[in-house]
Short mmCIF file of C-alpha atoms and ligand atoms in Angstrom, two decimals:
data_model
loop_
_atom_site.label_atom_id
_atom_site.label_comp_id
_atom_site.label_asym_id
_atom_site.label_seq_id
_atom_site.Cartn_x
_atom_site.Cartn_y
_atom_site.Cartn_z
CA UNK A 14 6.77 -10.42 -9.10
CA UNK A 15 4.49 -8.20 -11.16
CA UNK A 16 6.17 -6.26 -13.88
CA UNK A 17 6.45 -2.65 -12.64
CA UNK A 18 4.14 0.27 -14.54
CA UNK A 19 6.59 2.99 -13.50
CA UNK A 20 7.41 4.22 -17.07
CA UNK A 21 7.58 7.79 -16.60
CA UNK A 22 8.75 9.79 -13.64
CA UNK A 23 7.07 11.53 -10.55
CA UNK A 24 6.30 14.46 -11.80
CA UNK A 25 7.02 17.14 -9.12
CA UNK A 26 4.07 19.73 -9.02
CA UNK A 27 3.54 22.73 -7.20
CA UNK A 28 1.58 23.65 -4.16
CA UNK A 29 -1.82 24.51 -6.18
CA UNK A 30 -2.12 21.10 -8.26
CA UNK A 31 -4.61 18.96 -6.72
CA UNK A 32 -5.35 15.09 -8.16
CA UNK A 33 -8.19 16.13 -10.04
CA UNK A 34 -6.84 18.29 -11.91
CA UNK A 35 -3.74 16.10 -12.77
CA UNK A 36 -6.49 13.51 -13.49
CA UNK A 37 -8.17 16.09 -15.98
CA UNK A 38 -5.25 17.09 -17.39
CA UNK A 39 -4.20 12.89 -18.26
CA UNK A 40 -7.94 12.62 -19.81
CA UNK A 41 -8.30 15.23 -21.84
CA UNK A 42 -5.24 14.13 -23.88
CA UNK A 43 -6.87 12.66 -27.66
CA UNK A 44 -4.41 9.59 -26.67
CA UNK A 45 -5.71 8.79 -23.57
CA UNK A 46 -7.79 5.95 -23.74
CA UNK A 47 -6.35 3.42 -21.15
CA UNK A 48 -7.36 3.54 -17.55
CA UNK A 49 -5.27 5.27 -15.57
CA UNK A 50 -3.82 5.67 -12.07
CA UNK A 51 -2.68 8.80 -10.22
CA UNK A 52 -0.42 7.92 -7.26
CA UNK A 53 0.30 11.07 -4.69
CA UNK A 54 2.87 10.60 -2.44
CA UNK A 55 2.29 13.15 -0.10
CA UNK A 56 -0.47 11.09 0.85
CA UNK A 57 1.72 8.80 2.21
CA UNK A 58 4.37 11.15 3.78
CA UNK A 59 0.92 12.50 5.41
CA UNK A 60 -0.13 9.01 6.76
CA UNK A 61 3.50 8.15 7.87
CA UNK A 62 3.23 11.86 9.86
CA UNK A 63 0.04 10.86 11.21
CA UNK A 64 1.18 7.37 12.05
CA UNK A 65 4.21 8.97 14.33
CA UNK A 66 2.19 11.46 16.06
CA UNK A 67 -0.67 9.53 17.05
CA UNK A 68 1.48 5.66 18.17
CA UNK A 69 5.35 7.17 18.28
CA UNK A 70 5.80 3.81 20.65
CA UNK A 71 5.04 1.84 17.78
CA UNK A 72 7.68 1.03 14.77
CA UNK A 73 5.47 0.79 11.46
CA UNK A 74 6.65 -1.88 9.12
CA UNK A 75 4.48 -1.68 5.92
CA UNK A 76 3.27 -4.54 4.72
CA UNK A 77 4.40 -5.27 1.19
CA UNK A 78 1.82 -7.62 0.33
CA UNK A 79 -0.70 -4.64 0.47
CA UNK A 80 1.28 -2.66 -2.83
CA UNK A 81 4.81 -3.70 -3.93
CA UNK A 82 5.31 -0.72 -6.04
CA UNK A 83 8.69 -0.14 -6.00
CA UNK A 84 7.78 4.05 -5.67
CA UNK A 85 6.35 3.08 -2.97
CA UNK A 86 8.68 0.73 -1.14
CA UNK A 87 11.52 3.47 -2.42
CA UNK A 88 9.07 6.85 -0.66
CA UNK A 89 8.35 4.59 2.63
CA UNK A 90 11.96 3.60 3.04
CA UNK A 91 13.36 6.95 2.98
CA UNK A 92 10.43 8.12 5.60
CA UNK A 93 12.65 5.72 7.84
CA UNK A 94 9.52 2.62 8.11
CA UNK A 95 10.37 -1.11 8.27
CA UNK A 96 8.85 -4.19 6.41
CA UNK A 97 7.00 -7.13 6.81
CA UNK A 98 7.23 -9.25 3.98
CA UNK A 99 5.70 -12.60 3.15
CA UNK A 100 7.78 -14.07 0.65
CA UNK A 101 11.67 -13.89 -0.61
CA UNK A 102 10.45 -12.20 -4.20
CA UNK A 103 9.18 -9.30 -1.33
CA UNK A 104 12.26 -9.98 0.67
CA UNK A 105 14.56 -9.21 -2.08
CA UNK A 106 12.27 -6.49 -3.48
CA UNK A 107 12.80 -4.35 0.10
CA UNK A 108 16.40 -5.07 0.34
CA UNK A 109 16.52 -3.67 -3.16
CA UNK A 110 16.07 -0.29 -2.07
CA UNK A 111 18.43 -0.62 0.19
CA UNK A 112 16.64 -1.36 3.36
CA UNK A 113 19.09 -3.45 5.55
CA UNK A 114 18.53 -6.75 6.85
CA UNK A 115 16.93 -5.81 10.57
CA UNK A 116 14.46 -3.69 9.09
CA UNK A 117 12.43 -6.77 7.75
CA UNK A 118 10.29 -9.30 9.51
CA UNK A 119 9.17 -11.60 7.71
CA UNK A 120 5.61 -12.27 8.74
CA UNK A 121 4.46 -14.97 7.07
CA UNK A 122 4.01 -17.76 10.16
CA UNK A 123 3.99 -20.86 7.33
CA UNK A 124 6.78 -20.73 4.67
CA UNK A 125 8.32 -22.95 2.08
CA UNK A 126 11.55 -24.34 2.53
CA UNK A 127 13.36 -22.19 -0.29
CA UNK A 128 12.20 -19.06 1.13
CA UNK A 129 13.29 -19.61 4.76
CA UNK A 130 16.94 -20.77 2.96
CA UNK A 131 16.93 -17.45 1.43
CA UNK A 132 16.26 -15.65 4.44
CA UNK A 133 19.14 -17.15 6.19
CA UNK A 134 21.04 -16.32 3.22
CA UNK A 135 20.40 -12.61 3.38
CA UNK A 136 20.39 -12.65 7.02
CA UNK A 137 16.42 -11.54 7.55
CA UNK A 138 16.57 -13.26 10.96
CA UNK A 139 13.35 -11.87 12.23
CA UNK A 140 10.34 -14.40 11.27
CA UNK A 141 7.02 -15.32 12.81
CA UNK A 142 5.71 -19.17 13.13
CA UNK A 143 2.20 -20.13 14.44
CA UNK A 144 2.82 -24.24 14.77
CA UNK A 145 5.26 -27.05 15.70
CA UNK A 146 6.25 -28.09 11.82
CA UNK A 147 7.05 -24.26 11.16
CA UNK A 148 9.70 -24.95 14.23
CA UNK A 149 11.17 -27.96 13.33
CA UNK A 150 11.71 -26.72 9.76
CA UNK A 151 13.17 -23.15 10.80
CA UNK A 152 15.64 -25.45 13.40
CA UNK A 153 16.72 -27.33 10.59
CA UNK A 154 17.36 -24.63 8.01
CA UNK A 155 17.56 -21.47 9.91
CA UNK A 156 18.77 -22.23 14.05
CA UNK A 157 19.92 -18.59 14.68
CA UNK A 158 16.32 -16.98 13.29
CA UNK A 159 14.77 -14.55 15.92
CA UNK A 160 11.49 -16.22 16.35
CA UNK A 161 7.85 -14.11 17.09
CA UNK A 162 5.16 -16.35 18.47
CA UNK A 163 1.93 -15.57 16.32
CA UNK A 164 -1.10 -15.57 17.88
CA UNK A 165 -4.82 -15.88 17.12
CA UNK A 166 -7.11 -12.80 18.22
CA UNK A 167 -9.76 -11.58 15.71
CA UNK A 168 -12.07 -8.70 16.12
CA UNK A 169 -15.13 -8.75 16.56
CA UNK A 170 -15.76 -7.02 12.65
CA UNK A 171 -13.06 -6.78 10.08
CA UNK A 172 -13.42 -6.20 6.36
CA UNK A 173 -11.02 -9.16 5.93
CA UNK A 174 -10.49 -11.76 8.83
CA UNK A 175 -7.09 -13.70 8.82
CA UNK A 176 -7.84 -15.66 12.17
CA UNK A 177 -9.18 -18.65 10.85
CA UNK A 178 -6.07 -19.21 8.68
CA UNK A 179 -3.27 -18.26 11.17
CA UNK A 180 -2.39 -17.66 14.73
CA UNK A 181 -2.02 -20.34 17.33
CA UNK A 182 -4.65 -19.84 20.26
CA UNK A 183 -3.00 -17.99 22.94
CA UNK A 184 -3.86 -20.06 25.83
CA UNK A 185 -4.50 -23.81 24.49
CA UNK A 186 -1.62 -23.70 21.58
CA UNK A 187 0.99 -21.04 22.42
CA UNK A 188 2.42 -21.91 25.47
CA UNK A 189 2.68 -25.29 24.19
CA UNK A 190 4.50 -24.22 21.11
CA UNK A 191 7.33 -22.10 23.61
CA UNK A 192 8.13 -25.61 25.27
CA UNK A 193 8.44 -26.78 21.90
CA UNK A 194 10.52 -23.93 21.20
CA UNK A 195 12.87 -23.98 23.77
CA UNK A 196 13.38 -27.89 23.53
CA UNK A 197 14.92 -27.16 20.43
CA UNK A 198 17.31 -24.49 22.05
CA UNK A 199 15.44 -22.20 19.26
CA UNK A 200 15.63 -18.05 19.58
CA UNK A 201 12.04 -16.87 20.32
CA UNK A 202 11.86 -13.30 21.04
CA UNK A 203 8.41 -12.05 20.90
CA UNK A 204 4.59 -12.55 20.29
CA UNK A 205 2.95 -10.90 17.21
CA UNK A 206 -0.98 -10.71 16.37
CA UNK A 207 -3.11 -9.70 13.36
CA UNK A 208 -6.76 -8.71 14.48
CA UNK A 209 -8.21 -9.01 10.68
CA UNK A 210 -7.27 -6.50 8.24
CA UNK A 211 -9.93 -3.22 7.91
CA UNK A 212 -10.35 -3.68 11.78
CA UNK A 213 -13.57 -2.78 12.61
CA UNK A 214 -13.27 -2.90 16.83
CA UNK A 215 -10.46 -1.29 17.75
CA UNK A 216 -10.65 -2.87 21.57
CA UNK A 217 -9.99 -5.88 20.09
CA UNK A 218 -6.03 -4.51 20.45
CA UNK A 219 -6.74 -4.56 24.10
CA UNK A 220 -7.56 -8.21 24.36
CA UNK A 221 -4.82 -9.21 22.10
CA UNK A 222 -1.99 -7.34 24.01
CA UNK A 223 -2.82 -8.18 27.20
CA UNK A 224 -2.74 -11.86 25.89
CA UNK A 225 0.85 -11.22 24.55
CA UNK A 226 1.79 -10.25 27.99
CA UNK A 227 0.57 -13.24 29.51
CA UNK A 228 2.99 -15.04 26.99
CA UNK A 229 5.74 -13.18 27.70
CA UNK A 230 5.19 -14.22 31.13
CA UNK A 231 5.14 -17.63 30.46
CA UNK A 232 8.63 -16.98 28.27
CA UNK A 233 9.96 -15.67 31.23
CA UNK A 234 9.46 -18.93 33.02
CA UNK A 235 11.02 -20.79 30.65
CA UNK A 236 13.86 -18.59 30.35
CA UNK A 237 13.37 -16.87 27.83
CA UNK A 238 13.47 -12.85 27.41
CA UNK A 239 10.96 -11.85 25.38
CA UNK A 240 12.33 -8.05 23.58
CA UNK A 241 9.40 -7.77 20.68
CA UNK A 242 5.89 -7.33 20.38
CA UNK A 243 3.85 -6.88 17.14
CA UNK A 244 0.30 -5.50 16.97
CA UNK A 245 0.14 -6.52 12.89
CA UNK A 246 -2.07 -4.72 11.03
CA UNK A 247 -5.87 -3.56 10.79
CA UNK A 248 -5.91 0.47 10.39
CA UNK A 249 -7.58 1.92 7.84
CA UNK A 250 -6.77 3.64 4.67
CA UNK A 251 -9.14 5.43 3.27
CA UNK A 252 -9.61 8.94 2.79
CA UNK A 253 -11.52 10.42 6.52
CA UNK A 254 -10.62 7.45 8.00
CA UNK A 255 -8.90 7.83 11.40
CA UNK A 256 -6.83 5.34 13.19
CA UNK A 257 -6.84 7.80 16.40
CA UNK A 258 -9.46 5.11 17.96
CA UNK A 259 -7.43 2.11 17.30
CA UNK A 260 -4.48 3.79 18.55
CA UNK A 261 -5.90 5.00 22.26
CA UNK A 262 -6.63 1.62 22.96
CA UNK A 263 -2.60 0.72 21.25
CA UNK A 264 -1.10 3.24 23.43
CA UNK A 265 -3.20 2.55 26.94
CA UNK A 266 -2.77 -1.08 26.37
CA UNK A 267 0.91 -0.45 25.97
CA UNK A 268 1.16 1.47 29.22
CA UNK A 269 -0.54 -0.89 31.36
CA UNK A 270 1.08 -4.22 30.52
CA UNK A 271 4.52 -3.41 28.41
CA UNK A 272 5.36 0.03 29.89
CA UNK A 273 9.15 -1.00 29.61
CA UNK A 274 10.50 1.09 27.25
CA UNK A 275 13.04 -1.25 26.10
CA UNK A 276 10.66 -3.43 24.80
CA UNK A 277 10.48 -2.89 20.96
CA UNK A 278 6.98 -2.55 19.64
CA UNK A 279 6.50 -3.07 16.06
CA UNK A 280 3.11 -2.88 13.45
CA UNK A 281 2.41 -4.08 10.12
CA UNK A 282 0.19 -1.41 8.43
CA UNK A 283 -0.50 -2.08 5.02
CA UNK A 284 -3.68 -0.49 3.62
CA UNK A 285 -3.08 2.86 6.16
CA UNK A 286 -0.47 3.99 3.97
CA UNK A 287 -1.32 3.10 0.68
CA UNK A 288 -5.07 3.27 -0.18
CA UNK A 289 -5.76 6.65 -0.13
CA UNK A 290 -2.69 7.57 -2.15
CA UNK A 291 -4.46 6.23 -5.26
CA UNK A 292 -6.84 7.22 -7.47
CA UNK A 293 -8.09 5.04 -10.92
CA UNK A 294 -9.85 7.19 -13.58
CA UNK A 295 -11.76 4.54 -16.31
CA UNK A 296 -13.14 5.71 -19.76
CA UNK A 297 -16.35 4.02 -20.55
CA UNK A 298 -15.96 2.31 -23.46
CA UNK A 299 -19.86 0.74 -24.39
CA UNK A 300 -23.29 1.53 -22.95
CA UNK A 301 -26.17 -0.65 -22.70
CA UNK A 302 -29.86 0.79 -22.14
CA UNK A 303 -32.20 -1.55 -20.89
CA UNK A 304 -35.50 -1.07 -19.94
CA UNK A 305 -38.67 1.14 -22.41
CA UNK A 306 -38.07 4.23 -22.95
CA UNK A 307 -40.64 5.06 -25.39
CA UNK A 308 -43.77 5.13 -22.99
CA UNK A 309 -42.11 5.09 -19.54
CA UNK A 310 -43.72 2.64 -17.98
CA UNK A 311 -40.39 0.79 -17.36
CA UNK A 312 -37.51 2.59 -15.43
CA UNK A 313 -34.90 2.72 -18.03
CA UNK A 314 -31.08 1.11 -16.29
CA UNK A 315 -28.00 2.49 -17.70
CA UNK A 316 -25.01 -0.77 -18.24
CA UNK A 317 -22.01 1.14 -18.29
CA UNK A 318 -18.80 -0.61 -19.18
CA UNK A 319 -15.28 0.66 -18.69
CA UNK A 320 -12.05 -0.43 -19.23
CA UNK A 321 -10.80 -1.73 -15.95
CA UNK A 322 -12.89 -4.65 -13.78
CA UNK A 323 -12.59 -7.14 -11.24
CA UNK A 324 -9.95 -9.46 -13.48
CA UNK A 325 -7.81 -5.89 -12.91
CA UNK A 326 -7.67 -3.40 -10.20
CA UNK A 327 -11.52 -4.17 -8.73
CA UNK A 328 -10.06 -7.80 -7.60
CA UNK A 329 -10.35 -6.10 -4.37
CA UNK A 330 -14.35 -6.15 -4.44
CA UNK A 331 -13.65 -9.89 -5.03
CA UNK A 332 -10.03 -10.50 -2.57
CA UNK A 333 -10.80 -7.31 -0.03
CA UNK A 334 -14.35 -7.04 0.13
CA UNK A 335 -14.03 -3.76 -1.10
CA UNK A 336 -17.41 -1.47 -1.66
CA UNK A 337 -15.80 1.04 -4.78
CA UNK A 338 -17.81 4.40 -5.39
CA UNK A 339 -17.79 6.39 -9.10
CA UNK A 340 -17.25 9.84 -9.43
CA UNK A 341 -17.88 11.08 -12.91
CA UNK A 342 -14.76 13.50 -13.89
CA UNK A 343 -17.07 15.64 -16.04
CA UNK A 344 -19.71 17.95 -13.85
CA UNK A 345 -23.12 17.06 -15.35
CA UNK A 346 -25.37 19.70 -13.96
CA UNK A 347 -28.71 19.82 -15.45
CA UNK A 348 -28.56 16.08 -16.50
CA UNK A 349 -31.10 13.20 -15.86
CA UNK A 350 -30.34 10.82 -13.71
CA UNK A 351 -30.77 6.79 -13.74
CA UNK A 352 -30.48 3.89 -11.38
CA UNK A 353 -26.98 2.41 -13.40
CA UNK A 354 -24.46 -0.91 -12.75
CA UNK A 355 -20.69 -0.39 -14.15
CA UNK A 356 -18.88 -3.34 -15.97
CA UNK A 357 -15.67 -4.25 -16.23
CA UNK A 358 -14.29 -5.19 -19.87
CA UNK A 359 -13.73 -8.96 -20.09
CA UNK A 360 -16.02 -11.61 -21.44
CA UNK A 361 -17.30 -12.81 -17.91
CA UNK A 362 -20.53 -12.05 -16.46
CA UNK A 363 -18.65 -11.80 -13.20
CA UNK A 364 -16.92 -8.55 -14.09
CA UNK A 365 -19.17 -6.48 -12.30
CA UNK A 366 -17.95 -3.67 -10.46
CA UNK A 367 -20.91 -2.21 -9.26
CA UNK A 368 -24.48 -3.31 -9.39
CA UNK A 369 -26.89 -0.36 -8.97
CA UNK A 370 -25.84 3.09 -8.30
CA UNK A 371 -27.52 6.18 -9.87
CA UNK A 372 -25.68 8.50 -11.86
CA UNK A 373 -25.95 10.92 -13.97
CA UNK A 374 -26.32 9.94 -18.04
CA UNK A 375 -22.86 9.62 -19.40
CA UNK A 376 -21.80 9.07 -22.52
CA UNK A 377 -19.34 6.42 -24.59
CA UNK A 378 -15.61 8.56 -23.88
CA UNK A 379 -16.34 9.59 -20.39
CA UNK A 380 -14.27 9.34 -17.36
CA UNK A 381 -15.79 7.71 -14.02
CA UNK A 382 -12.70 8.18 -10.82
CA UNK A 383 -12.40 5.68 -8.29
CA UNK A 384 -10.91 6.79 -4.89
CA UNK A 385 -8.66 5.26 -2.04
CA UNK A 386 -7.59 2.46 -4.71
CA UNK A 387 -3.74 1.65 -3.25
CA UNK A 388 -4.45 -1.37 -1.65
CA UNK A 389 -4.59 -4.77 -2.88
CA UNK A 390 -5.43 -3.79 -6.35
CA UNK A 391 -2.46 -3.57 -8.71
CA UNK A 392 0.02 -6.21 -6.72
CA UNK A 393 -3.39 -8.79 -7.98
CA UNK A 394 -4.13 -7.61 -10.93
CA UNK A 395 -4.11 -9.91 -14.18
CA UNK A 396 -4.17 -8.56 -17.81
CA UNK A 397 -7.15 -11.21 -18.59
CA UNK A 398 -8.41 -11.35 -21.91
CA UNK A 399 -5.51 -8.97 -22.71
CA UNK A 400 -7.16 -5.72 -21.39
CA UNK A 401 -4.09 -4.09 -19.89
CA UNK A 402 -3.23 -3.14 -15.95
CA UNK A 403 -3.46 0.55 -15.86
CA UNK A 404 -0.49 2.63 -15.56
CA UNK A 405 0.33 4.58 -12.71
CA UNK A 406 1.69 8.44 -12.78
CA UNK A 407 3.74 9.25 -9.93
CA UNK A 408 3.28 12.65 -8.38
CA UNK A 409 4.48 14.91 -5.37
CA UNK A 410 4.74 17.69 -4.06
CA UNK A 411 7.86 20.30 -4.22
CA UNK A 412 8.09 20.10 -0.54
CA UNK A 413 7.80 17.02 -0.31
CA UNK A 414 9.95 16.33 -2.75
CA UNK A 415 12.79 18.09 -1.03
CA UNK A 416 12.69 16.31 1.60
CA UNK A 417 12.89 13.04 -0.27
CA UNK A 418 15.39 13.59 -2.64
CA UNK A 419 18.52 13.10 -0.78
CA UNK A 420 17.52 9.82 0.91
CA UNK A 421 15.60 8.51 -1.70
CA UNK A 422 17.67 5.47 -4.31
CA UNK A 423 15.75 6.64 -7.60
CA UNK A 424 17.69 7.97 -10.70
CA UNK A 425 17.75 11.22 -11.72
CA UNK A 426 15.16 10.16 -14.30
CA UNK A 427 12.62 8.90 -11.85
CA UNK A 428 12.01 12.98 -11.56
CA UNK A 429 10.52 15.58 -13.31
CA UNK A 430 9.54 19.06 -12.58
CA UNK A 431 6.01 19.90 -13.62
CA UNK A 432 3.31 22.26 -12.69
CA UNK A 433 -0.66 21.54 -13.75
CA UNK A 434 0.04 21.38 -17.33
CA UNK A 435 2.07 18.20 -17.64
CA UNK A 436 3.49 19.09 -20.82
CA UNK A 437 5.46 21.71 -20.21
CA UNK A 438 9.20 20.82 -20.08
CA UNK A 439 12.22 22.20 -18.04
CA UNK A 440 14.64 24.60 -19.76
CA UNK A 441 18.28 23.18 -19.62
CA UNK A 442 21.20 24.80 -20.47
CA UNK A 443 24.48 22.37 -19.86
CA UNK A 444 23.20 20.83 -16.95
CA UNK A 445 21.10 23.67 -15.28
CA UNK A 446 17.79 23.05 -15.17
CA UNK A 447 15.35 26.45 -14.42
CA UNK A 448 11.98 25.84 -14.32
CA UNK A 449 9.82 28.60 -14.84
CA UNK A 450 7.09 28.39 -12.44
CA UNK A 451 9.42 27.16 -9.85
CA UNK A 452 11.94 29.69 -8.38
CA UNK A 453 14.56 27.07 -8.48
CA UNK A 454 17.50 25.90 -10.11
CA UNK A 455 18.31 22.69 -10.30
CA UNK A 456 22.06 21.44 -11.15
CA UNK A 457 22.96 17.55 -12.11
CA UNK A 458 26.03 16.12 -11.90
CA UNK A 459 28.00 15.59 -14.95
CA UNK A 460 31.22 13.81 -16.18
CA UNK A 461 33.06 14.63 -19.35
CA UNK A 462 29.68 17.27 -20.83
CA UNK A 463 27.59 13.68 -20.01
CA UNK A 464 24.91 14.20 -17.00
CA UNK A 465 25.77 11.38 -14.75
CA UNK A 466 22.59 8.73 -14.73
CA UNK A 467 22.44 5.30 -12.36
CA UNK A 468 21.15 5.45 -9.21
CA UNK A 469 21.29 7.14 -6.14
CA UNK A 470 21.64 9.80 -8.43
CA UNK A 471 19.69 12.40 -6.45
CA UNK A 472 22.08 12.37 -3.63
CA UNK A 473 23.99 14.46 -5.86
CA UNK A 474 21.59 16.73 -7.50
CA UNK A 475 22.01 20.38 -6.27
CA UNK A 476 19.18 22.59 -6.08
CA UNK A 477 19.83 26.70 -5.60
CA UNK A 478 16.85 29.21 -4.99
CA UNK A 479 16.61 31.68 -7.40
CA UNK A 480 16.67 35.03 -5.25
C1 PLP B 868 0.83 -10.75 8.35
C2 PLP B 868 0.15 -9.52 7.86
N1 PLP B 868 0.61 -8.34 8.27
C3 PLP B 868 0.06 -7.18 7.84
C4 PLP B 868 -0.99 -7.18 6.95
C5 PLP B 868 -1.54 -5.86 6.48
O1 PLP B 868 -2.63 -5.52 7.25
P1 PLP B 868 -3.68 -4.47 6.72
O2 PLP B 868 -4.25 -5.01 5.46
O3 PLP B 868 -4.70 -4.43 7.82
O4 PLP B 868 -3.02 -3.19 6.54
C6 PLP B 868 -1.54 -8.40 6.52
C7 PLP B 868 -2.68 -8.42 5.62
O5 PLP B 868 -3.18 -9.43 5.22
C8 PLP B 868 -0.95 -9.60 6.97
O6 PLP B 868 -1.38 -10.80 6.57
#
C-alpha cells in the first residue's frame, strides 16, 4: 500500500475560492518548491450527484484501484457508494473506513490464494471469476462466496482495453463455466462486464447487457437465480466530459431486458469520480534552448524540465495512455512564443511528458498546472531517483463540508477552516472556534479542559450560526 501524503488537513474554504487561486496561493510561498497537488472534493460530491441523477438504477461502486487515497475512500463512503476492490491491501483499506462487508465486490476475476482466504475471513462474499481454476480454487477456500460470472465485451475504442486479459466469451466460455459452477454446488449470482476503461462507444453497453441477459437465462435453466448484474466501468472523468451518452444506452438497455426492479444493478466507476478532482502544479526546475538563435535561421525549441515525470504522477501517459496538457500559472501576455517539450526530473531519456507543445517563454521558478490528474497517477507513482511523490492539499467547500462532517470517520484534525489566504488561522477560545470570515462557530468536544481527538471525532463537533 502506498504511504499516504495526507499531512495536513482539508482545508474548508468558502464559496469564492476557486483551485487556481488555492494553487497560487501554495506557489507563491518562498518554500514551495515541490510539486504539488490540489484535491477538491466537491468535485466528487458533484460527480457522485451527477452519477445519481443521470443512472439512479445503477449502484456505483468506485473502483479503488483508480486512487486509494484514503480522503477519498473516506468522502465517497459517506456519499453512501460501494467498492470494487482488487486485492485484500484494498479490501482492508475500504473496510477501514468503515464500509461494511456487502458494500465490496471484489472484482478481480483471478486472485491469489491468500487474498481469497482473507476475503472469507472478513466475510467480502461478493467476487467475480472469469475461468474454471478461479472455481475450483474459490470451492476449496471460499464455498459460500456469491459468485458474478465475468464476461468479455470490449468496445469498439477505449483509452485502455481490459478484454484481452479478462472476461470469458459470453457464448463459447460462459455457459460452460455455469455447468462448471453448479457441478460444484457453487453460489453464482450474477454476470459482470468491463467494456475497456475511457470507453469510447457507449453502445457497446447495449451489446454487453443484452449478452448478460442471455446468461441469466441460461442460469435460470440450470437453476440458478441470477439477482446481480454489473456494467464495470468505462465513464469518463475529465473535466466537460459527460457520461449522459453512456448512460441512455445503460438505462434503455436496462428497461428492455432487466426491467425487474429487484434485480440489483451495480457499476465500477473509477476514473468518473476521481480525475477531475485533481490538479498537479510543477515548478520548472532547468531549461534547455536548442536550436540558433543568433541569426534565426533555426527555430529555436524550448526543453523545459520540472519536477514531476512519468517515474511519478505522468505514469499515466505510460499505464493510461493519458494525453496531459500545461497551463502556465503565471499570465504571460505580451510574451514570445516557441514550439517546447516538458521533462520530467530523473536521469532517463524516457521521462518525457510532453513532446512538442508551444508555449509561452517561461522561466527557471515557474509553475506549469496539469488538469483532471486523479486517476491512476499517485496509487503508481514511485519516488525514482529519489525525486519525491507530490503532496496533496485537501480542500472543500463549507457546504459541502456540512454535509460531510457528521458521516464522515476523519479526526477532528483532518479539518481546518480557511478562506483564500491559507494562512490565516481560527481564533479559539476554550474550545470555541470563530472564524472570521465564516459566520460560524464551531464547538469541539472536550474532556477534563483537553479537546477530545481520535476518530469519528466530527460526529461530535457542534457548529452554531452566528446570528
Ligand atoms: C475490474 C475493474 N473495474 C473497474 C475499473 C475502473 O474502470 P474505469 O477506469 O473505466 O473507471 C477497472 C479498471 O481497470 C477494472 O479493472
Amino acid at each position: 500500500m502506498k504511504i499516504e501524503n495526507i499531512d495536513e488537513p482539508v482545508r474548508i474554504l468558502n464559496s469564492n475560492v476557486d483551485v487556481k487561486s488555492v494553487i497560487r496561493e501554495i506557489a507563491q510561498d518562498v518554500n514551495q518548491e515541490e510539486a504539488f497537488y490540489v484535491c477538491h472534493l466537491d468535485e466528487i460530491v458533484q460527480k457522485h450527484r451527477i452519477w445519481e441523477s443521470r443512472m439512479p438504477r445503477v449502484e456505483p461502486h468506485y473502483a479503488v484501484k483508480c486512487n486509494d487515497n484514503i480522503t477519498v475512500l473516506e468522502v465517497l463512503a459517506a456519499l453512501g457508494t460501494s467498492f470494487d476492490c482488487a486485492s485484500k491491501v484494498e479490501i482492508a483499506k475500504v473496510l477501514s473506513v468503515g464500509v461494511s462487508t456487502d458494500r465490496i465486490i471484489f472484482a478481480n476475476p483471478a486472485k491469489p490464494a491468500s487474498h481469497v482466504r482473507y476475503a472469507a475471513s472478513v466475510g467480502v462474499a461478493t467476487m467475480t471469476f472469469d475461468n474454471e481454476s478461479e472455481l475450483y480454487k474459490i470451492q476449496n477456500l471460499y464455498p459460500n462466496a456469491r459468485l458474478v460470472i465475468r464476461i468479455r465485451c470490449d468496445a469498439v475504442d477505449a483509452q485502455c482495453p481490459l478484454g484481452m486479459k479478462f472476461g470469458c466469451d459470453p457464448v463459447k466460455d460462459a455457459p460452460y463455466l455455469l455447468d462448471i459452477a453448479k457441478s460444484l454446488n457453487l453460489n453464482v449470482v450474477g454476470v459482470s462486464f468491463h467494456v475497456g476503461s475511457g470507453c469510447r462507444e457507449a453502445t457497446v453497453f447495449h451489446r454487453a447487457i443484452s449478452f448478460c441477459k442471455d446468461l441469466f437465462n441460461y442460469a435460470d435453466n440450470l437453476g440458478y437465480c441470477f439477482t446481480l448484474l454489473d456494467i464495470g466501468g468505462g465513464y469518463p472523468g475529465v473535466r466537460g466530459s459527460s457520461i449522459d451518452e453512456i448512460a441512455n444506452v445503460v438505462n434503455d438497455a436496462l428497461d428492455i431486458f432487466f426491467p425487474d426492479p429487484s434485480i440489483q444493478i451495480i457499476a465500477e466507476p473509477g476514473r468518473f469520480y476521481v480525475t477531475s478532482a485533481y490538479t498537479l502544479t510543477c515548478n520548472i526546475h532547468s531549461i534547455r534552448n536548442v536550436g540558433n538563435r543568433e541569426d534565426g535561421s533555426r527555430k529555436m525549441h524550448k526543453m523545459y524540465y520540472i519536477n514531476d515525470g512519468v517515474y511519478g504522477s505522468f505514469n499515466c501517459i505510460l499505464y493510461d495512455h493519458q494525453v496531459v496538457k500545461p497551463q502556465p500559472l503565471r499570465d504571460y501576455v505580451g510574451t514570445k512564443k516557441y514550439s517546447s517539450s516538458i521533462w520530467g526530473p530523473t536521469c532517463d531519456g524516457l521521462d518525457q511528458v510532453i513532446e512538442d507543445v508551444v508555449l509561452p517563454e517561461m522561466n527557471i521558478g515557474d509553475w506549469i498546472v496539469f488538469e483532471d490528474m486523479g486517476a491512476y497517477t499517485l496509487p503508481v507513482a514511485s519516488p525514482f531517483n529519489g525525486f519525491p511523490i507530490p503532496k496533496v492539499h485537501y480542500i472543500a467547500s463549507e457546504s459541502v463540508w456540512n454535509m460531510l462532517k457528521d458521516v464522515v470517520t476523519m479526526s477532528e484534525d483532518s479539518f481546518k477552516m480557511m478562506d483564500g489566504s491559507m494562512s490565516k488561522k481560527l481564533e479559539s477560545a476554550n474550545n470555541r472556534y470563530n472564524y472570521s470570515d465564516i459566520p460560524a462557530t464551531i464547538e469541539l468536544p472536550h474532556y477534563n479542559q483537553k479537546v477530545v481527538a481520535g476518530d469519528h471525532l466530527l460526529n461530535y463537533i457542534n457548529i452554531s450560526l452566528i446570528e
